[in-house]
Tab-separated table of C-alpha atoms in Angstrom:
chain	number	residue	atom	x	y	z
A	1	MET	CA	0.872	23.056	4.255
A	2	MET	CA	4.056	21.343	3.075
A	3	THR	CA	4.315	20.204	-0.550
A	4	PHE	CA	6.303	17.322	-1.999
A	5	TYR	CA	6.217	18.437	-5.613
A	6	ASN	CA	7.786	21.858	-5.100
A	7	LYS	CA	10.713	20.324	-3.208
A	8	GLN	CA	11.760	18.198	-6.190
A	9	THR	CA	14.355	19.426	-8.660
A	10	THR	CA	13.335	21.357	-11.769
A	11	GLU	CA	14.655	18.507	-13.905
A	12	GLN	CA	12.546	15.918	-12.036
A	13	LYS	CA	9.405	18.019	-12.281
A	14	GLU	CA	9.869	18.611	-15.999
A	15	PHE	CA	10.534	14.904	-16.534
A	16	TYR	CA	7.366	14.015	-14.594
A	17	GLU	CA	5.261	16.516	-16.506
A	18	ASN	CA	6.555	15.286	-19.869
A	19	LEU	CA	5.832	11.670	-18.941
A	20	LEU	CA	2.309	12.575	-17.830
A	21	SER	CA	1.674	14.496	-21.038
A	22	SER	CA	3.019	11.670	-23.208
A	23	LEU	CA	1.007	9.007	-21.399
A	24	ALA	CA	-2.191	11.058	-21.500
A	25	SER	CA	-1.683	11.704	-25.225
A	26	LEU	CA	-2.485	8.007	-25.774
A	27	SER	CA	-5.930	8.428	-24.214
A	28	LYS	CA	-7.792	7.303	-27.333
A	29	LEU	CA	-6.417	3.809	-26.755
A	30	PHE	CA	-8.999	3.661	-23.976
A	31	SER	CA	-11.618	6.358	-24.554
A	32	SER	CA	-13.087	8.607	-27.250
A	33	SER	CA	-13.376	11.536	-24.834
A	34	ASP	CA	-11.393	14.770	-25.128
A	35	THR	CA	-10.652	14.495	-21.418
A	36	PRO	CA	-7.274	12.761	-20.905
A	37	TYR	CA	-7.380	9.218	-19.544
A	38	LEU	CA	-4.947	8.322	-16.748
A	39	HIS	CA	-5.221	4.955	-15.015
A	40	TYR	CA	-4.340	5.130	-11.339
A	41	ARG	CA	-1.866	2.226	-11.547
A	42	ALA	CA	-0.035	3.856	-14.437
A	43	HIS	CA	0.140	7.098	-12.443
A	44	GLU	CA	1.622	5.298	-9.420
A	45	ILE	CA	4.369	3.692	-11.492
A	46	LEU	CA	5.084	6.884	-13.440
A	47	PHE	CA	5.275	9.019	-10.280
A	48	CYS	CA	7.788	6.691	-8.602
A	49	TYR	CA	9.867	6.385	-11.772
A	50	ALA	CA	10.061	10.150	-12.294
A	51	PHE	CA	10.881	11.097	-8.696
A	52	GLY	CA	12.809	8.002	-7.578
A	53	ALA	CA	10.166	7.289	-4.928
A	54	ASN	CA	9.524	3.939	-3.266
A	55	ASN	CA	6.426	2.299	-4.764
A	56	ILE	CA	4.372	0.599	-2.025
A	57	SER	CA	1.006	0.795	-3.776
A	58	ARG	CA	0.542	-2.989	-3.854
A	59	GLY	CA	0.852	-3.308	-0.085
A	60	ASP	CA	-2.100	-2.902	2.261
A	61	VAL	CA	-1.019	0.464	3.637
A	62	SER	CA	-2.454	3.968	3.411
A	63	PHE	CA	0.310	5.357	1.184
A	64	ASP	CA	1.156	4.595	-2.445
A	65	ALA	CA	4.696	5.941	-2.359
A	66	THR	CA	7.337	7.231	0.025
A	67	LYS	CA	10.357	9.465	-0.365
A	68	ASP	CA	12.531	11.448	2.049
A	69	GLY	CA	10.376	10.601	5.065
A	70	VAL	CA	7.099	11.597	3.370
A	71	GLY	CA	4.205	9.194	2.829
A	72	ILE	CA	2.266	10.015	-0.338
A	73	GLY	CA	-1.229	9.014	-1.383
A	74	LEU	CA	-1.683	9.281	-5.147
A	75	LYS	CA	-5.052	10.214	-6.614
A	76	THR	CA	-6.338	10.894	-10.108
A	77	PHE	CA	-9.900	11.908	-10.956
A	78	LEU	CA	-11.972	14.240	-13.141
A	79	HIS	CA	-11.526	17.878	-12.156
A	80	GLY	CA	-15.141	19.023	-12.382
A	81	ASN	CA	-15.416	22.008	-10.061
A	82	GLY	CA	-12.304	20.963	-8.127
A	83	ASN	CA	-14.367	19.897	-5.124
A	84	THR	CA	-15.325	16.213	-4.971
A	85	PHE	CA	-15.524	13.188	-2.664
A	86	GLN	CA	-12.976	10.435	-3.382
A	87	LYS	CA	-12.359	7.063	-1.742
A	88	ILE	CA	-9.543	6.974	0.830
A	89	ALA	CA	-10.097	3.703	2.768
A	90	GLU	CA	-12.115	0.483	2.931
A	91	PHE	CA	-13.225	-1.203	6.159
A	92	ASN	CA	-14.596	-4.578	5.086
A	93	SER	CA	-12.612	-6.374	7.787
A	94	VAL	CA	-14.598	-4.607	10.552
A	95	SER	CA	-17.994	-4.657	8.846
A	96	ASP	CA	-19.473	-6.866	11.593
A	97	GLU	CA	-18.396	-4.384	14.271
A	98	ILE	CA	-19.941	-1.552	12.273
A	99	ARG	CA	-23.243	-3.424	12.031
A	100	GLU	CA	-23.222	-4.037	15.783
A	101	LEU	CA	-23.436	-0.269	16.282
A	102	GLY	CA	-26.876	-0.370	14.696
A	103	SER	CA	-28.364	2.942	13.592
A	104	ASN	CA	-26.292	5.155	15.886
A	105	HIS	CA	-24.667	7.241	13.152
A	106	ASN	CA	-22.605	9.279	15.597
A	107	ASP	CA	-21.027	6.132	17.066
A	108	ILE	CA	-20.281	4.800	13.593
A	109	ALA	CA	-18.576	8.052	12.586
A	110	HIS	CA	-16.364	7.948	15.698
A	111	PHE	CA	-15.618	4.237	15.182
A	112	ILE	CA	-14.528	4.849	11.581
A	113	ALA	CA	-12.408	7.792	12.741
A	114	ASP	CA	-10.613	5.476	15.186
A	115	LYS	CA	-9.983	2.844	12.513
A	116	ARG	CA	-8.770	5.388	9.987
A	117	ASN	CA	-6.376	6.907	12.499
A	118	GLU	CA	-5.078	3.474	13.512
A	119	ARG	CA	-4.287	2.661	9.892
A	120	LEU	CA	-2.452	5.931	9.380
A	121	THR	CA	-0.448	5.358	12.552
A	122	ASP	CA	0.429	1.827	11.470
A	123	THR	CA	1.422	2.992	7.991
A	124	LEU	CA	3.719	5.692	9.381
A	125	SER	CA	5.412	3.004	11.501
A	126	ILE	CA	5.652	0.441	8.702
A	127	THR	CA	7.177	2.943	6.283
A	128	SER	CA	9.283	4.911	8.792
A	129	THR	CA	7.784	8.191	7.571
A	130	LYS	CA	6.996	11.331	9.547
A	131	GLU	CA	4.800	13.359	7.200
A	132	MET	CA	1.964	12.526	4.796
A	133	LEU	CA	0.020	14.172	1.981
A	134	TYR	CA	-2.025	13.534	-1.150
A	135	HIS	CA	-0.529	14.185	-4.575
A	136	VAL	CA	-3.418	14.615	-7.002
A	137	ILE	CA	-3.794	14.690	-10.770
A	138	THR	CA	-7.138	16.030	-11.970
A	139	ARG	CA	-8.238	15.696	-15.582
A	140	ASN	CA	-9.789	18.544	-17.554
A	141	ASN	CA	-10.558	18.975	-21.231
A	142	GLN	CA	-7.158	18.581	-22.994
A	143	SER	CA	-5.235	19.206	-19.759
A	144	LEU	CA	-4.005	17.797	-16.447
A	145	ASN	CA	-3.686	19.642	-13.130
A	146	ILE	CA	-1.106	18.809	-10.456
A	147	ALA	CA	-2.232	19.534	-6.900
A	148	GLU	CA	-1.347	18.537	-3.356
A	149	CYS	CA	-3.398	18.608	-0.183
A	150	ARG	CA	-3.393	17.400	3.397
A	151	MET	CA	-3.570	13.787	4.480
A	152	SER	CA	-4.646	14.131	8.096
A	153	PHE	CA	-5.783	12.133	11.046
A	154	VAL	CA	-9.504	12.483	11.623
A	155	GLU	CA	-10.007	14.873	14.532
A	156	LYS	CA	-12.270	12.596	16.534
A	157	ALA	CA	-12.888	15.163	19.287
A	158	ARG	CA	-14.033	17.717	16.691
A	159	ILE	CA	-16.414	15.546	14.686
A	160	LYS	CA	-19.619	17.425	13.991
A	161	LYS	CA	-22.665	17.576	11.726
A	162	VAL	CA	-23.137	13.803	11.554
A	163	THR	CA	-26.023	13.148	9.153
A	164	LEU	CA	-27.414	10.189	7.220
A	165	LYS	CA	-28.284	10.572	3.535
A	166	LYS	CA	-29.212	7.566	1.389
A	167	ASN	CA	-27.194	5.028	3.408
A	168	ASN	CA	-24.191	7.366	3.633
A	169	ILE	CA	-22.982	8.969	6.856
A	170	TYR	CA	-21.623	12.482	6.361
A	171	PHE	CA	-19.488	14.184	9.016
A	172	LYS	CA	-16.853	16.896	9.415
A	173	ASP	CA	-13.928	17.831	11.598
A	174	SER	CA	-12.115	21.178	11.570
A	175	LEU	CA	-10.117	20.225	8.464
A	176	HIS	CA	-12.143	17.977	6.175
A	177	GLU	CA	-15.533	16.614	5.180
A	178	TYR	CA	-16.054	12.843	5.093
A	179	ASN	CA	-18.637	10.434	3.748
A	180	PHE	CA	-18.854	6.828	4.914
A	181	SER	CA	-20.810	4.444	2.688
A	182	LEU	CA	-22.602	1.840	4.819
A	183	ALA	CA	-23.270	-0.288	1.748
A	184	LYS	CA	-19.621	-0.400	0.625
A	185	ASN	CA	-17.853	-0.016	4.034
A	186	THR	CA	-15.836	2.711	2.331
A	187	LEU	CA	-14.670	6.093	3.610
A	188	TYR	CA	-14.570	9.066	1.231
A	189	LYS	CA	-12.946	12.456	1.787
A	190	LYS	CA	-13.864	15.686	0.039
A	191	PHE	CA	-10.904	16.914	-1.987
A	192	ASP	CA	-11.094	20.681	-2.489
A	193	ILE	CA	-8.161	21.443	-4.757
A	194	SER	CA	-9.465	24.596	-6.391
A	195	GLU	CA	-6.809	26.633	-4.559
A	196	ASN	CA	-4.114	23.949	-4.378
A	197	ILE	CA	-3.176	23.576	-8.056
A	198	LEU	CA	0.600	23.693	-8.408
A	199	HIS	CA	0.895	23.304	-12.159
A	200	SER	CA	-1.241	22.610	-15.236
A	201	ILE	CA	-0.157	20.566	-18.241
A	202	ASP	CA	-1.583	20.842	-21.750
A	203	VAL	CA	-2.246	17.469	-23.360
A	204	ASN	CA	-2.326	16.926	-27.113
A	205	ILE	CA	-4.392	13.751	-27.446
A	206	MET	CA	-3.314	11.729	-30.488
A	207	GLY	CA	-6.100	11.104	-32.981
A	208	ASN	CA	-4.877	7.584	-33.821
A	209	PRO	CA	-2.400	6.255	-31.235
A	210	PHE	CA	-2.523	2.812	-32.854
A	211	GLN	CA	-0.273	4.107	-35.619
A	212	LEU	CA	2.390	4.729	-32.988
A	213	LEU	CA	2.034	1.170	-31.700
A	214	GLU	CA	2.407	-0.192	-35.228
A	215	ASN	CA	5.821	1.472	-35.466
A	216	LEU	CA	7.104	0.015	-32.220
A	217	SER	CA	8.596	-3.076	-33.795
A	218	VAL	CA	11.768	-3.232	-31.694
A	219	PHE	CA	11.795	-3.103	-27.908
A	220	ASP	CA	14.924	-2.456	-25.847
A	221	THR	CA	14.720	-4.869	-22.907
A	222	LYS	CA	18.242	-4.412	-21.586
A	223	GLU	CA	17.077	-2.418	-18.553
A	224	SER	CA	13.831	-4.282	-17.970
A	225	THR	CA	13.174	-6.186	-14.768
A	226	LYS	CA	11.389	-9.513	-14.378
A	227	THR	CA	9.231	-10.270	-11.370
A	228	MET	CA	7.624	-13.262	-9.731
A	229	GLU	CA	5.551	-13.070	-6.569
A	230	ILE	CA	4.111	-15.257	-3.845
A	231	ILE	CA	2.073	-14.622	-0.690
A	232	LEU	CA	3.155	-15.976	2.697
A	233	PRO	CA	0.971	-16.152	5.825
A	234	LEU	CA	1.943	-14.518	9.121
A	235	TYR	CA	0.216	-17.376	10.959
A	236	SER	CA	0.262	-21.189	10.995
A	237	THR	CA	-1.908	-22.599	8.210
A	238	SER	CA	-2.277	-25.885	10.127
A	239	THR	CA	-3.918	-24.262	13.184
A	240	GLY	CA	-5.223	-21.016	11.711
A	241	ASP	CA	-3.530	-19.036	14.488
A	242	VAL	CA	-0.059	-17.748	15.325
A	243	GLY	CA	1.827	-20.506	17.164
A	244	ARG	CA	2.728	-19.689	20.769
A	245	SER	CA	6.344	-20.687	20.162
A	246	SER	CA	6.787	-20.452	16.399
A	247	GLY	CA	6.510	-17.923	13.589
A	248	LEU	CA	6.013	-14.457	15.029
A	249	ASN	CA	6.349	-15.978	18.517
A	250	GLN	CA	9.532	-17.950	17.918
A	251	TRP	CA	11.147	-15.894	20.664
A	252	ASN	CA	8.871	-17.816	23.076
A	253	ALA	CA	10.177	-21.281	22.096
A	254	SER	CA	11.833	-23.467	24.729
A	255	GLY	CA	15.360	-24.851	24.564
A	256	ARG	CA	18.199	-22.439	23.943
A	257	GLU	CA	18.116	-18.844	25.103
A	258	ARG	CA	16.406	-16.670	22.505
A	259	HIS	CA	16.359	-12.976	21.727
A	260	GLN	CA	13.038	-11.189	22.360
A	261	ASP	CA	12.887	-10.166	18.669
A	262	GLU	CA	13.464	-13.642	17.225
A	263	VAL	CA	10.789	-14.428	14.604
A	264	TYR	CA	10.296	-16.007	11.213
A	265	ILE	CA	7.679	-15.831	8.467
A	266	PRO	CA	6.229	-19.309	7.745
A	267	ILE	CA	6.703	-20.805	4.277
A	268	PRO	CA	4.086	-23.535	3.647
A	269	SER	CA	5.672	-26.622	2.049
A	270	TRP	CA	3.502	-26.386	-1.066
A	271	ILE	CA	5.144	-23.070	-1.928
A	272	HIS	CA	8.495	-24.799	-2.540
A	273	ASN	CA	6.767	-27.519	-4.566
A	274	GLN	CA	4.662	-25.130	-6.623
A	275	PHE	CA	7.324	-22.437	-7.064
A	276	PRO	CA	10.650	-24.318	-6.890
A	277	ASP	CA	12.623	-21.515	-8.539
A	278	PHE	CA	11.303	-18.695	-6.374
A	279	PHE	CA	13.738	-19.138	-3.464
A	280	ASN	CA	15.823	-21.799	-5.239
A	281	TYR	CA	15.514	-23.909	-2.111
A	282	LYS	CA	17.338	-27.240	-2.596
A	283	GLY	CA	16.688	-28.978	0.710
A	284	LYS	CA	19.180	-27.049	2.783
A	285	THR	CA	19.762	-23.535	4.036
A	286	THR	CA	20.065	-21.113	1.138
A	287	PRO	CA	22.617	-18.314	0.906
A	288	SER	CA	21.475	-14.915	2.160
A	289	PHE	CA	19.701	-12.582	-0.236
A	290	MET	CA	18.674	-8.940	0.016
A	291	VAL	CA	15.061	-7.920	0.677
A	292	LYS	CA	13.668	-4.389	0.512
A	293	LEU	CA	11.149	-3.678	3.276
A	294	PRO	CA	8.296	-1.138	2.979
A	295	ASN	CA	10.418	1.362	4.930
A	296	THR	CA	13.062	1.053	2.136
A	297	ASP	CA	15.577	-0.731	4.400
A	298	LEU	CA	17.594	-3.420	2.621
A	299	VAL	CA	17.945	-6.433	4.911
A	300	PRO	CA	19.713	-9.791	4.373
A	301	PHE	CA	17.288	-12.756	4.519
A	302	LYS	CA	17.564	-16.517	4.144
A	303	VAL	CA	15.364	-19.607	3.949
A	304	CYS	CA	16.108	-22.003	6.773
A	305	GLN	CA	14.846	-24.661	9.215
A	306	SER	CA	13.787	-28.190	8.270
A	307	GLY	CA	12.027	-28.281	4.919
A	308	GLY	CA	12.754	-24.617	4.326
A	309	LYS	CA	9.724	-23.669	6.407
A	310	ALA	CA	11.061	-20.335	7.652
A	311	LEU	CA	11.917	-17.002	6.054
A	312	MET	CA	14.269	-15.165	8.427
A	313	SER	CA	16.343	-12.043	8.396
A	314	ASN	CA	20.075	-12.349	9.016
A	315	PRO	CA	20.545	-11.614	11.863
A	316	ASN	CA	17.119	-12.818	12.877
A	317	ARG	CA	16.322	-9.950	15.244
A	318	LEU	CA	16.288	-7.347	12.434
A	319	LEU	CA	12.991	-8.659	11.062
A	320	GLY	CA	11.565	-9.278	14.528
A	321	HIS	CA	12.225	-5.820	15.935
A	322	TRP	CA	10.674	-4.104	12.925
A	323	LEU	CA	7.719	-6.485	12.660
A	324	LEU	CA	6.884	-6.906	16.352
A	325	ARG	CA	7.772	-3.487	17.742
A	326	ASP	CA	7.312	-1.047	14.846
A	327	VAL	CA	4.472	-2.659	12.885
A	328	LEU	CA	2.418	-4.689	15.386
A	329	LYS	CA	3.270	-2.433	18.369
A	330	LEU	CA	3.832	-5.417	20.679
A	331	GLN	CA	5.778	-5.094	23.918
A	332	ALA	CA	8.627	-7.516	24.608
A	333	GLY	CA	7.093	-10.740	25.927
A	334	GLN	CA	3.641	-10.070	24.431
A	335	LEU	CA	2.352	-12.825	22.138
A	336	ALA	CA	1.215	-12.151	18.576
A	337	THR	CA	-2.209	-13.641	17.755
A	338	ARG	CA	-4.442	-14.042	14.723
A	339	GLN	CA	-6.923	-11.750	16.450
A	340	LEU	CA	-4.279	-9.017	16.580
A	341	LEU	CA	-3.570	-9.499	12.886
A	342	ARG	CA	-7.270	-9.176	12.168
A	343	GLN	CA	-7.400	-5.927	14.154
A	344	LYS	CA	-4.499	-4.628	12.062
A	345	ASP	CA	-6.233	-5.971	8.905
A	346	ILE	CA	-3.060	-7.769	7.808
A	347	ASP	CA	-2.262	-11.474	7.964
A	348	SER	CA	0.160	-12.067	5.105
A	349	VAL	CA	3.022	-10.601	3.112
A	350	LEU	CA	3.602	-10.273	-0.608
A	351	VAL	CA	7.128	-11.335	-1.553
A	352	THR	CA	8.202	-10.198	-5.006
A	353	LYS	CA	11.289	-11.585	-6.711
A	354	VAL	CA	13.042	-8.898	-8.714
A	355	GLU	CA	15.835	-9.082	-11.266
A	356	GLY	CA	17.930	-6.181	-12.397
A	357	LYS	CA	17.995	-4.235	-9.111
A	358	GLU	CA	20.386	-3.904	-6.193
A	359	TYR	CA	18.204	-6.220	-4.119
A	360	ASP	CA	16.627	-9.613	-4.810
A	361	TYR	CA	13.138	-9.387	-3.298
A	362	GLU	CA	10.573	-6.852	-2.073
A	363	LEU	CA	8.259	-7.426	0.887
A	364	ASP	CA	4.860	-5.751	1.368
A	365	PHE	CA	1.929	-6.321	3.727
A	366	LEU	CA	-1.416	-7.528	2.415
A	367	LYS	CA	-4.889	-7.229	3.862
A	368	TYR	CA	-6.515	-9.889	6.006
A	369	GLY	CA	-7.543	-12.966	3.994
A	370	SER	CA	-5.078	-12.461	1.121
A	371	TYR	CA	-3.115	-15.652	1.746
A	372	GLU	CA	-6.231	-17.846	1.742
A	373	LYS	CA	-7.254	-16.478	-1.670
A	374	PHE	CA	-3.713	-17.039	-2.985
A	375	GLU	CA	-3.693	-20.633	-1.731
A	376	GLU	CA	-7.113	-21.368	-3.226
A	377	SER	CA	-6.060	-20.137	-6.659
A	378	HIS	CA	-2.499	-21.537	-6.780
A	379	LYS	CA	-2.211	-24.673	-4.664
A	380	GLU	CA	-2.644	-27.847	-6.701
């Protein structure tokens, strides 16, 4: 199989390994074990920093990072015997459909295979990637192992050995073993990395890392970045659905002739009231600003329409073509609906304001229901 790690420069790999070793040396900040501690979020950030990869781990997609057309899932877990089941996807949004299948374990396995494959297909489209793999860090006594292995579509036609054990459905295809937890609506894949280790790193765990923290009295913040973030719905919050002639279906509005890719992302009025400095909207159209999409494209955007209710690309069709055709897979003239968003398990976007970079904002997709939770916790 292809590897990402071995295609990086020697300097990048050494930099990555040194960062991993340094971070893991602080393990006693979190644990008294001799096995290095590595939080998955810290690994995601470190990986992208070392290799200059695009960090999309906060979005509701199947990859954590992308670079050079490769989608990368990042995993870190205890090494053990190098052969263990690890979580790869959750399916809470279709839990009712799973329950409707009753006790037919074979049907459930095939249903989960379909949903997993749909998500991978959608993620490849959203990120404009062609290949995908897992980059894995396993943790041993005083060491870390770097490994890579396949991220594959489930071979639905080759599913076999479907069995139920303690509320878990186990099944195989010709490439992998899977375990679906009925209680957690979670799919696990067996990672066998015993023969896929690319490099091992010795870790010298500091006995008292707090002494190091005591000496860090001056911080250089010249290259730091500040972020703020909000969540915007991809549907109308007044109706609970996508308007037939607004939002993602603005192309269907009457009046002037419109392009088939004309869309906008709704901005509820309370967002401007609650976060007045986020878009710096002052009651009129704002100047264009640059937004980085999950596929790494940098696109000019602006806030417009009455009350600043619309986030649009400039020109408008850039956002629409990517969102309607590449992400949602809609044909020209086909309406977007809330039901479709539910099927895709996305109904909102995370917009992050960034300072200190060549663009102003980042946009990522979030799972179904994310906007409602954001509104409940932030709207006054």
